[in-house]
mmCIF file of C-alpha atoms and ligand atoms in Angstrom:
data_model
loop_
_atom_site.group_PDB
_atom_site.id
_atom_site.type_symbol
_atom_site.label_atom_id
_atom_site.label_comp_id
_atom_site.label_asym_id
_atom_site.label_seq_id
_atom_site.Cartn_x
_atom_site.Cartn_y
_atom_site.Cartn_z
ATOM 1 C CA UNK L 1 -18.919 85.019 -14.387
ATOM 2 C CA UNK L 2 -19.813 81.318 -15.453
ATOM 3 C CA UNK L 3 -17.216 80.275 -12.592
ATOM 4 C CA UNK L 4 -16.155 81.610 -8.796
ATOM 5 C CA UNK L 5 -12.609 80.104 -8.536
ATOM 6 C CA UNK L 6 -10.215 82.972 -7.728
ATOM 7 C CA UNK L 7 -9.798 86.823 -7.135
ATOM 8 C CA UNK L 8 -7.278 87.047 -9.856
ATOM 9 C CA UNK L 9 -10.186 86.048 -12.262
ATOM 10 C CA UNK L 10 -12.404 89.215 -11.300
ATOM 11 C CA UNK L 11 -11.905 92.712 -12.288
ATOM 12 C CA UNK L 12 -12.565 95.745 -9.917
ATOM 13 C CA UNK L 13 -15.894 96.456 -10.976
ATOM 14 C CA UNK L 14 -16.943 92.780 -10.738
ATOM 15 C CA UNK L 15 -15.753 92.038 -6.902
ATOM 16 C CA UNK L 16 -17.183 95.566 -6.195
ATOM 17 C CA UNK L 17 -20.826 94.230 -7.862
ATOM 18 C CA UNK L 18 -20.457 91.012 -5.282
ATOM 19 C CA UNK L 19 -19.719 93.477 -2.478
ATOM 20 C CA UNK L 20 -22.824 95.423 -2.926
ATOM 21 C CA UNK L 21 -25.346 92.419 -3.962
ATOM 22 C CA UNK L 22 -24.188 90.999 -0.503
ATOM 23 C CA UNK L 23 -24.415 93.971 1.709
ATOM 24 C CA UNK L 24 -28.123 94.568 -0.023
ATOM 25 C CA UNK L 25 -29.314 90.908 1.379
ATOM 26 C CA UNK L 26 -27.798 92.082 4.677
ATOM 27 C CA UNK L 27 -29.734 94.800 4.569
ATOM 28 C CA UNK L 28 -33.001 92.390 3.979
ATOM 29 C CA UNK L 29 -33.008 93.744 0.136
ATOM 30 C CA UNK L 30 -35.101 91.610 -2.514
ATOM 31 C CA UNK L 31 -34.153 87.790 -2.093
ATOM 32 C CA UNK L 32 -34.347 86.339 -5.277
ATOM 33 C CA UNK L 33 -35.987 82.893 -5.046
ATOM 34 C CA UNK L 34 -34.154 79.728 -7.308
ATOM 35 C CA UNK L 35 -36.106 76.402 -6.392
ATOM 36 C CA UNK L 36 -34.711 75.024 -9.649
ATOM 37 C CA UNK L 37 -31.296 76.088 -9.271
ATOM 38 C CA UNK L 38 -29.886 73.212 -7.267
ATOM 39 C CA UNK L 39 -26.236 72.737 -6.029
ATOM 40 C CA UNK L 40 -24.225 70.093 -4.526
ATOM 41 C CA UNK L 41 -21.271 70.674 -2.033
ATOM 42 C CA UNK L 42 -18.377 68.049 -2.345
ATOM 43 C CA UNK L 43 -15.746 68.511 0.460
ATOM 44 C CA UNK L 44 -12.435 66.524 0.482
ATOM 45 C CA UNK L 45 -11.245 68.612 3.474
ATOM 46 C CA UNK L 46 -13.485 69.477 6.623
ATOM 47 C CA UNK L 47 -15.175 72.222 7.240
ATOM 48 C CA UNK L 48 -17.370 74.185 9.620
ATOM 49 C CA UNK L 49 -17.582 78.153 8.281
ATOM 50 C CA UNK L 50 -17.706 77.661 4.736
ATOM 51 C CA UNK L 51 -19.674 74.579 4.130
ATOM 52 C CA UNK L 52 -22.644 75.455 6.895
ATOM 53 C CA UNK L 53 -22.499 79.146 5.083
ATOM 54 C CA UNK L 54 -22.762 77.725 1.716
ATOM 55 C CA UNK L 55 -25.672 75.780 2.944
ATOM 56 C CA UNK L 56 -27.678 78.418 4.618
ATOM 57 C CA UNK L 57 -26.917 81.235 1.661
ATOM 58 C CA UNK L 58 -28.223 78.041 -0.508
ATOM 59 C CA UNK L 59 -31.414 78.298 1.376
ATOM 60 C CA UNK L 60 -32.135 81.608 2.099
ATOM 61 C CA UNK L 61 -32.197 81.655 -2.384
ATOM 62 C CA UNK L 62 -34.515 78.477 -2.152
ATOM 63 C CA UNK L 63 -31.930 76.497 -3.621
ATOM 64 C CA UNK L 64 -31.837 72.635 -3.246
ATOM 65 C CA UNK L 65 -28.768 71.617 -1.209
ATOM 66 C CA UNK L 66 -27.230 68.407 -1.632
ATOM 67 C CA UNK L 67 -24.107 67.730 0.495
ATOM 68 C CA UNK L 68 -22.182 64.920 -1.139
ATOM 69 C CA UNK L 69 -19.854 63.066 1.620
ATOM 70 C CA UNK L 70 -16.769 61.727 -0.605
ATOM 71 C CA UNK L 71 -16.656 59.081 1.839
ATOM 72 C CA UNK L 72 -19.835 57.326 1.132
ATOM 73 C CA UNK L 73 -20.561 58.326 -2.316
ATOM 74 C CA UNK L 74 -19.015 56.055 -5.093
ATOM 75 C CA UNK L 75 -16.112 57.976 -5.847
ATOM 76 C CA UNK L 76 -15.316 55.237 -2.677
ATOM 77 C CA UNK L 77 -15.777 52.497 -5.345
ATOM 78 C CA UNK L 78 -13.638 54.460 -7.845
ATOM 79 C CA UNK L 79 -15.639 56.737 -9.739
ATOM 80 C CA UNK L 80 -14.030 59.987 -10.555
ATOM 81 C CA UNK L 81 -14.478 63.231 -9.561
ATOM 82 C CA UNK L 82 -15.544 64.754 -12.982
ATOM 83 C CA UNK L 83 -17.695 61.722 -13.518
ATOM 84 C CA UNK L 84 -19.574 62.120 -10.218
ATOM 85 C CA UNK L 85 -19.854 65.812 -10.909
ATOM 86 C CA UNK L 86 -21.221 64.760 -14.658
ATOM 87 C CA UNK L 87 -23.661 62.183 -13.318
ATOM 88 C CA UNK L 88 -25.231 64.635 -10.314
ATOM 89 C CA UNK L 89 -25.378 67.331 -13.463
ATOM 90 C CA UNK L 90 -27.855 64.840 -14.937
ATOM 91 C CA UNK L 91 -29.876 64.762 -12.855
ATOM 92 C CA UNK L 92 -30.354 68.679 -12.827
ATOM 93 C CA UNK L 93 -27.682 69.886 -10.275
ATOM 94 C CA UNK L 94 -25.973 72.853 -12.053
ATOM 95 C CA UNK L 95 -23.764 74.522 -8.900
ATOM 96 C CA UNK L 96 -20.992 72.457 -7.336
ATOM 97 C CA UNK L 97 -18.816 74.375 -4.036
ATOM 98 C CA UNK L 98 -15.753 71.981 -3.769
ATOM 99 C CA UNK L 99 -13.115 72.009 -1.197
ATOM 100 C CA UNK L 100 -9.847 69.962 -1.757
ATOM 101 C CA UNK L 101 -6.632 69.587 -0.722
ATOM 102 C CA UNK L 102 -5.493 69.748 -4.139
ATOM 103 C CA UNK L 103 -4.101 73.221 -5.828
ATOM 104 C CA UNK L 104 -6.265 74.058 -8.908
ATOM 105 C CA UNK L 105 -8.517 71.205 -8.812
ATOM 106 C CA UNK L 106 -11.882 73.458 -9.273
ATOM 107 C CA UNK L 107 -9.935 75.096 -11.995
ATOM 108 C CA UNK L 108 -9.098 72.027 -13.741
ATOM 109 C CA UNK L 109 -12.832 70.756 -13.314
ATOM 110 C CA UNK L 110 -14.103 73.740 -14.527
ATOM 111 C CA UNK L 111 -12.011 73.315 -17.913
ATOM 112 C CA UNK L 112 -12.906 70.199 -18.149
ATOM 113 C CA UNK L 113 -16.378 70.322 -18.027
ATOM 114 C CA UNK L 114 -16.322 73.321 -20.137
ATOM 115 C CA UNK L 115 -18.874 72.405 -22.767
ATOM 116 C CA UNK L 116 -21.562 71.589 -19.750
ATOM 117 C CA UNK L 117 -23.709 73.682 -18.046
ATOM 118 C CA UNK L 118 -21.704 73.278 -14.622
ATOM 119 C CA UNK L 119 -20.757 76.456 -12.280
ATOM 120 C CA UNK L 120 -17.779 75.205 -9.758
ATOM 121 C CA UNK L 121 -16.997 77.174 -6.964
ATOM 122 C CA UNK L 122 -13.663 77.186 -5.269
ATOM 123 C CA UNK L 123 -14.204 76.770 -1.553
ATOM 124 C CA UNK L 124 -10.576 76.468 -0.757
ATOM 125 C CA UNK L 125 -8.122 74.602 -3.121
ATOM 126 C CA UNK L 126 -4.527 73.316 -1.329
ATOM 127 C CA UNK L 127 -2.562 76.517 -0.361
ATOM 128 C CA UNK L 128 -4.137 78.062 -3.525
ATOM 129 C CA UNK L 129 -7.254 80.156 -3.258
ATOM 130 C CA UNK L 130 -9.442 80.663 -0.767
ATOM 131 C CA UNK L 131 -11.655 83.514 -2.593
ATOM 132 C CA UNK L 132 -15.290 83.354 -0.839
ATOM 133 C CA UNK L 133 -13.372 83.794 2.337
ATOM 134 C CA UNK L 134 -11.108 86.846 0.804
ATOM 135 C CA UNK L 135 -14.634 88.292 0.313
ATOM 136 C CA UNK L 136 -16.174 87.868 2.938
ATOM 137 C CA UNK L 137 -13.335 89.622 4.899
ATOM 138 C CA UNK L 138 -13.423 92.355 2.501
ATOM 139 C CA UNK L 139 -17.208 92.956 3.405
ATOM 140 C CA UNK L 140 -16.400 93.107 7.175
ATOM 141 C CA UNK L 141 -13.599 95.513 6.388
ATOM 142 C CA UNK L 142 -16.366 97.821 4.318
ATOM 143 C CA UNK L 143 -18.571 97.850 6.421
ATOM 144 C CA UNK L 144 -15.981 99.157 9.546
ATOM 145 C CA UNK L 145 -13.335 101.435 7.265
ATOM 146 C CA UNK L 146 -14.625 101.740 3.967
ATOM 147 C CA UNK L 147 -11.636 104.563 2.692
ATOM 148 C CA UNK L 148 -9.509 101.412 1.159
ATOM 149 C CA UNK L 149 -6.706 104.182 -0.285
ATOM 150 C CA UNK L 150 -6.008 105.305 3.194
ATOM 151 C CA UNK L 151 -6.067 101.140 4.726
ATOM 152 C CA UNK L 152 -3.147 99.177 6.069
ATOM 153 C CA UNK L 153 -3.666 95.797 6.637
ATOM 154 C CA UNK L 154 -1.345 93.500 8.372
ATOM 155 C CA UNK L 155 -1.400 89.235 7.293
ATOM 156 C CA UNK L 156 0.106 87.347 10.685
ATOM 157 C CA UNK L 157 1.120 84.007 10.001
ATOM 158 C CA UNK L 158 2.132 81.010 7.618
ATOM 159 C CA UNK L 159 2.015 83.259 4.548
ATOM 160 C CA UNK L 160 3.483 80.583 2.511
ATOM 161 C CA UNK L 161 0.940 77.848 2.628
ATOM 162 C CA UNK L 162 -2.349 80.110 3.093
ATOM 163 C CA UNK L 163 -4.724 80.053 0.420
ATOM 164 C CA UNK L 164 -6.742 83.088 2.542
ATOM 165 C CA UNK L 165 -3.501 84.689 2.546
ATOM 166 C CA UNK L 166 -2.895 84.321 -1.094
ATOM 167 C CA UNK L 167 -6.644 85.423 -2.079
ATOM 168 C CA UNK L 168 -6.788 88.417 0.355
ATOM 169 C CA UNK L 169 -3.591 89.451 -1.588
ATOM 170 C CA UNK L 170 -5.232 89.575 -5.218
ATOM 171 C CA UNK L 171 -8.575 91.383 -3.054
ATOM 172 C CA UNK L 172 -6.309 94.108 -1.394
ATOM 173 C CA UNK L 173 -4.294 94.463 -4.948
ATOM 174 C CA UNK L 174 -7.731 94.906 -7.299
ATOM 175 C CA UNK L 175 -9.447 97.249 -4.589
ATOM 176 C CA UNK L 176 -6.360 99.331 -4.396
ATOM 177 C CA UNK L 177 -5.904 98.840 -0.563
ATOM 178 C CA UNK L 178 -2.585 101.482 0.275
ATOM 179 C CA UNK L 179 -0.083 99.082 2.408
ATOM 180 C CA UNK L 180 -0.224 95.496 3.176
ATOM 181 C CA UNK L 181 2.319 93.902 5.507
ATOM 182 C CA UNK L 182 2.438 89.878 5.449
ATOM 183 C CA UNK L 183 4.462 88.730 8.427
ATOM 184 C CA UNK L 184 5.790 85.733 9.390
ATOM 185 C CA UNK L 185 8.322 83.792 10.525
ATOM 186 C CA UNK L 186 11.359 82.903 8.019
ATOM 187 C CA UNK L 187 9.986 79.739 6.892
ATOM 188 C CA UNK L 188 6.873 80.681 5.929
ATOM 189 C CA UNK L 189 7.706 83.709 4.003
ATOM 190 C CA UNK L 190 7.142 83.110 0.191
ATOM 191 C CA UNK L 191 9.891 83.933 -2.245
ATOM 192 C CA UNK L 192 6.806 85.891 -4.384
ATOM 193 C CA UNK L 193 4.321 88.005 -3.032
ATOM 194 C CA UNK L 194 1.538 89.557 -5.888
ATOM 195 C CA UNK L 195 1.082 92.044 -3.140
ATOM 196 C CA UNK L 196 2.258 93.613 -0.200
ATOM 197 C CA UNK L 197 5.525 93.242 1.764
ATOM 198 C CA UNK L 198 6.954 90.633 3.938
ATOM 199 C CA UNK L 199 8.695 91.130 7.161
ATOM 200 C CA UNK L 200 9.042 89.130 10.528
ATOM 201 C CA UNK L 201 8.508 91.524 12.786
ATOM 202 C CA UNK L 202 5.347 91.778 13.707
ATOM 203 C CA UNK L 203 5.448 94.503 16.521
ATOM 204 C CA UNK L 204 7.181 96.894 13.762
ATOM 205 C CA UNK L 205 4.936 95.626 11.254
ATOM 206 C CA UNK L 206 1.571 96.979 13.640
ATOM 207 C CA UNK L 207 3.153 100.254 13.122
ATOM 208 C CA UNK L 208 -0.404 102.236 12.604
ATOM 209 C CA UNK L 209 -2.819 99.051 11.353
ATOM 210 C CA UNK L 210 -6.103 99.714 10.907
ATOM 211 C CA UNK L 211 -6.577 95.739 10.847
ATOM 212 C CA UNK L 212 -5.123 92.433 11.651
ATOM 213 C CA UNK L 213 -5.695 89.381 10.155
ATOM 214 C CA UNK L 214 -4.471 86.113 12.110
ATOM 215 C CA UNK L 215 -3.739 82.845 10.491
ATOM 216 C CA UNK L 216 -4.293 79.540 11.794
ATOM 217 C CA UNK L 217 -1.391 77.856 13.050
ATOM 218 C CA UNK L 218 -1.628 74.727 10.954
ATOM 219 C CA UNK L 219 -0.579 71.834 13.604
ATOM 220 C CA UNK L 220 -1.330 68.928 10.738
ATOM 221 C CA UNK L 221 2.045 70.578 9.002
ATOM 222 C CA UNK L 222 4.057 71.707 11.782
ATOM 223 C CA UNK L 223 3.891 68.034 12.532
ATOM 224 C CA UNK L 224 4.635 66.264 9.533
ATOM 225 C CA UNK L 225 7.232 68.221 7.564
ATOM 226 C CA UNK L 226 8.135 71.492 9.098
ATOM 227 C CA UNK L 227 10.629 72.383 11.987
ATOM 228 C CA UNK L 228 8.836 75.557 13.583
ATOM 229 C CA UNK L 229 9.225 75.685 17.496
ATOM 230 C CA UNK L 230 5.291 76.326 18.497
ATOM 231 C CA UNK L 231 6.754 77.992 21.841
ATOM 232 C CA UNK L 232 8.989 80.048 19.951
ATOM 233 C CA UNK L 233 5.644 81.172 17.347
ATOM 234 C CA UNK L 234 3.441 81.727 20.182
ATOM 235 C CA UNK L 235 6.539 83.881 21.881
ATOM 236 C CA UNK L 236 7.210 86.664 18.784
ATOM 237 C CA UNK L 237 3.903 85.711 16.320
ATOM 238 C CA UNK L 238 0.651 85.227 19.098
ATOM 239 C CA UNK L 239 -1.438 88.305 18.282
ATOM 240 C CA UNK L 240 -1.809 89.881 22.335
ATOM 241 C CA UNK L 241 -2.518 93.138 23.824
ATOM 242 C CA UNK L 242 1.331 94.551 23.920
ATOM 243 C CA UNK L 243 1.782 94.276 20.318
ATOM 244 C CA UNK L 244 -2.231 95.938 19.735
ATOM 245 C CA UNK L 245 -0.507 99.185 21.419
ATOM 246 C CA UNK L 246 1.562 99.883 18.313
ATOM 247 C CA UNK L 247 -1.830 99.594 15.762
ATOM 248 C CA UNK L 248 -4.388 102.453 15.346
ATOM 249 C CA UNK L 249 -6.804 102.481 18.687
ATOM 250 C CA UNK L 250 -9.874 101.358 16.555
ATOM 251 C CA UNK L 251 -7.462 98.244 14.919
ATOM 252 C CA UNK L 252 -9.797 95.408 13.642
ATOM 253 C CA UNK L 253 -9.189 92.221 14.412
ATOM 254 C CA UNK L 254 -9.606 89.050 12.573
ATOM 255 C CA UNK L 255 -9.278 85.562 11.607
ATOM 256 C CA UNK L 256 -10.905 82.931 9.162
ATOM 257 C CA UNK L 257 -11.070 80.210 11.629
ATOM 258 C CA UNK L 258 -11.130 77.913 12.841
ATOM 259 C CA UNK L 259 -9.104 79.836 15.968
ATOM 260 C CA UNK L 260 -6.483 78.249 17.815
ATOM 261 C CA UNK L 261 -6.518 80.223 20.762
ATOM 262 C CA UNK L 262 -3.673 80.748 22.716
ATOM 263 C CA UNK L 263 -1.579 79.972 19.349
ATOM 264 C CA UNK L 264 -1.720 82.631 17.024
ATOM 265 C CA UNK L 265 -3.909 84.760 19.017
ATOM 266 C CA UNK L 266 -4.993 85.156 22.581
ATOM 267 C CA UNK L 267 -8.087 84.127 23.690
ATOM 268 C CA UNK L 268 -8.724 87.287 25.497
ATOM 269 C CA UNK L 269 -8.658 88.922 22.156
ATOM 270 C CA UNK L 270 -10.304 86.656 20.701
ATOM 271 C CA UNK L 271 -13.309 87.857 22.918
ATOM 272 C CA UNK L 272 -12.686 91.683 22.761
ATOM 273 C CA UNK L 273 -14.833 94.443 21.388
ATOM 274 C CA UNK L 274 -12.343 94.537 18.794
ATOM 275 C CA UNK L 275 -12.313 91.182 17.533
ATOM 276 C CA UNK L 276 -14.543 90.925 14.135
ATOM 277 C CA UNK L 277 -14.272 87.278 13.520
ATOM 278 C CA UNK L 278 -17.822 86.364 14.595
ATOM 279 C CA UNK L 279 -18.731 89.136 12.300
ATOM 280 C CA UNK L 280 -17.021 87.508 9.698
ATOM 281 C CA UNK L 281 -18.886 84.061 10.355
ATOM 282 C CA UNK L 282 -21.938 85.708 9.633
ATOM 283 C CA UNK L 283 -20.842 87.796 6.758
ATOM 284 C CA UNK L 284 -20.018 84.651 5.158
ATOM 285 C CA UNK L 285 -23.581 83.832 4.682
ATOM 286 C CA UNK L 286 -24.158 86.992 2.615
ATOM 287 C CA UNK L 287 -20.932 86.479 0.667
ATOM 288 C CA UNK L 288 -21.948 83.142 -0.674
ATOM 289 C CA UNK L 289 -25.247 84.432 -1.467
ATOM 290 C CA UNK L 290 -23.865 86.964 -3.796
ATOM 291 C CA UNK L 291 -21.702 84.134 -5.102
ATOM 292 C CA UNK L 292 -24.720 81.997 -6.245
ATOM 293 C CA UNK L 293 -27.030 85.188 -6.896
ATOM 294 C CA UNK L 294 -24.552 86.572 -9.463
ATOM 295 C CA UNK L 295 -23.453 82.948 -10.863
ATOM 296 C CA UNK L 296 -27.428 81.956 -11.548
ATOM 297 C CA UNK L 297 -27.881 85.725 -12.956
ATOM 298 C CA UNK L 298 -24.869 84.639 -15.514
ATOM 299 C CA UNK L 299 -27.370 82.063 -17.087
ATOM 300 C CA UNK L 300 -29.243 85.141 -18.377
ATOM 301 C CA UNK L 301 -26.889 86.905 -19.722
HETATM 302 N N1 CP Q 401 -12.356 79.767 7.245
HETATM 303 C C1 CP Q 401 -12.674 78.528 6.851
HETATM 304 O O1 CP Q 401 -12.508 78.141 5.684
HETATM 305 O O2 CP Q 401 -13.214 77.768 7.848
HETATM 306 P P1 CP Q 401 -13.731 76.274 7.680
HETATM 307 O O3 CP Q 401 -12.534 75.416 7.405
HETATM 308 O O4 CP Q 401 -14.414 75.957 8.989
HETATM 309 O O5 CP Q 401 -14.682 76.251 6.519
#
C-alpha cells in the first residue's frame, strides 16, 4: 500500500491487516518507533477529530509532525499544491494527510507525484472519501459485534454529499456486512449506491439495527444551495429515543462528528450508555496509527 486514499483501493485481507495492527496498539502491543519518518498535514478544510488524531498517532510512532496552515504557507503567494508538497519532500518529509474540499485531489497528487517517494493520505476529499474515518468506525463496530454476516447497519442522513457515507459503503461491501440501510430524506438520496439500500423512513428502516450511524447536518449547504426545511429534518430524521424502540436493545450508536445536537440527533443520546462516538474519537488514534505503521512498513517491501 504505497498510498491510503480510499476503501475501494483495499482488498479484504488488507483492511482486515489495518484492523488488527490497530487493535494490537490498543492493546499496548509493540510500538514501532520512526524518528526519521516525518509527515506533514495540509488541511484546506477544518478539522478537530482527524487532524489532532493524525497528530497524536504521529507521535505515539515518534514521527516528526509538521502541520502546514495553507493560509500562511506560500501556496498564499501562489505556489502550488504539488510544488509545496515537492519542496517539503526535499527536505525529507515523506507522509502528507491532506484534507480538501476538492473530490480526488489526494488521488490526483498521488499520480502525480508518482515517480517520488511521497505517501498521501486522504483525510477527507469533497463528498468523496472519507476512509480513515470508515475505519475507524469499523474498529468500534469490532470491537462491540464482531459477527459482520449477521450485522445491519443503518446510515441516517445526507447520503448524497457524505464522503463517510460513501467510504463506510465500500467498508461494509469488502467485509461482507449482511444489510445496510442508507436513509434520508428525498434530496439527499443518491441515484447510485455501491452498497446497501436507500429508503426515507427511518423508523421502518430501525427495523432490528444493531447500529446507527448519524450524519452531520451540513448547515454551510443547507444554506447556500439546498431547500431542506431543518424543522421538518429534525421532525422525521433527528435520531431520539421513540425511533431507538424499533432497533435491537443493545443498538450502537454513532456519529463522526462534529455533532450537531438537537439536529440529527438528540443530545440526550448523544450522552447515553449507548452512544459510541467518544469511543470512536479515541479509536481514531489507533486507526491512523495503523495507517502510517503499514504505509512506512510498505518502504520495505
Ligand atoms: N469526523 C471528522 O472528520 O471530524 P473532523 O472534521 O473534526 O476531523
Amino acid at each position: 500500500m504505497k498510498h491510503f486514499l480510499e476503501i475501494s483501493q483495499l482488498n479484504q485481507f488488507e483492511i482486515e491487516s489495518l484492523i488488527q495492527r490497530a487493535l494490537d496498539f490498543k492493546a499496548g502491543k509493540t510500538i514501532p518507533s520512526y524518528p526519521r519518518q516525518a509527515v506533514a498535514a495540509l488541511f484546506y478544510e477544518n478539522s478537530t477529530r482527524t487532524r489532532i488524531s493524525f497528530e497524536l498517532a504521529a507521535g505515539q510512532l515518534s514521527m516528526p509532525f509538521i502541520d502546514v496552515n495553507p493560509e500562511t504557507s506560500s501556496e498564499s503567494k501562489g505556489e502550488t499544491i504539488q510544488d509545496t508538497l515537492l519542496t517539503l519532500n526535499t527536505m525529507g518529509i515523506g507522509l502528507f494527510v491532506v484534507r480538501h474540499q476538492q473530490n480526488n485531489l489526494p488521488g490526483m497528487l498521488a499520480e502525480e507525484l508518482a515517480h517520488k517517494d511521497i505517501h498521501i493520505i486522504n483525510a477527507g476529499d469533497g463528498c468523496h472519501a472519507h476512509p480513515s474515518q470508515a475505519l475507524l468506525d469499523m474498529i468500534t463496530i469490532i470491537e462491540q459485534k464482531p459477527r459482520l454476516s449477521e450485522l445491519k447497519v443503518v446510515i441516517v442522513g445526507d447520503i448524497l454529499h457524505s464522503r463517510v457515507a460513501g467510504s463506510l459503503q465500500m467498508m461494509f461491501k469488502t467485509l461482507g456486512v449482511a444489510e445496510l440501510k442508507l436513509v434520508s430524506p428525498t434530496i439527499w438520496q443518491p441515484e447510485h449506491v455501491q452498497f446497501g439500500s436507500t429508503s426515507t423512513n427511518l423508523s421502518e428502516s430501525l427495523e432490528g439495527a444493531d447500529v446507527v450511524i448519524c450524519l452531520r447536518v451540513q448547515k454551510e449547504r443547507i444554506a447556500k444551495s439546498e431547500h431542506l426545511d431543518l424543522q421538518e429534518y429534525q421532525k422525521h430524521y433527528m435520531l431520539n429515543n421513540e425511533h431507538l424502540k424499533k432497533a435491537r436493545p443493545d443498538v450502537m450508536i454513532m456519529h463522526p462528528g462534529p455533532v450537531n445536537r438537537g439536529i440529527e440527533i438528540s443530545a440526550e443520546l448523544v450522552d447515553s450508555q449507548q452512544s459510541f462516538i467518544l469511543k470512536q474519537v479515541q479509536n481514531g488514534v489507533f486507526a491512523r496509527m495503523a495507517v502510517f505503521d503499514a504505509l512506512i512498513q510498505s518502504n520495505y517491501n
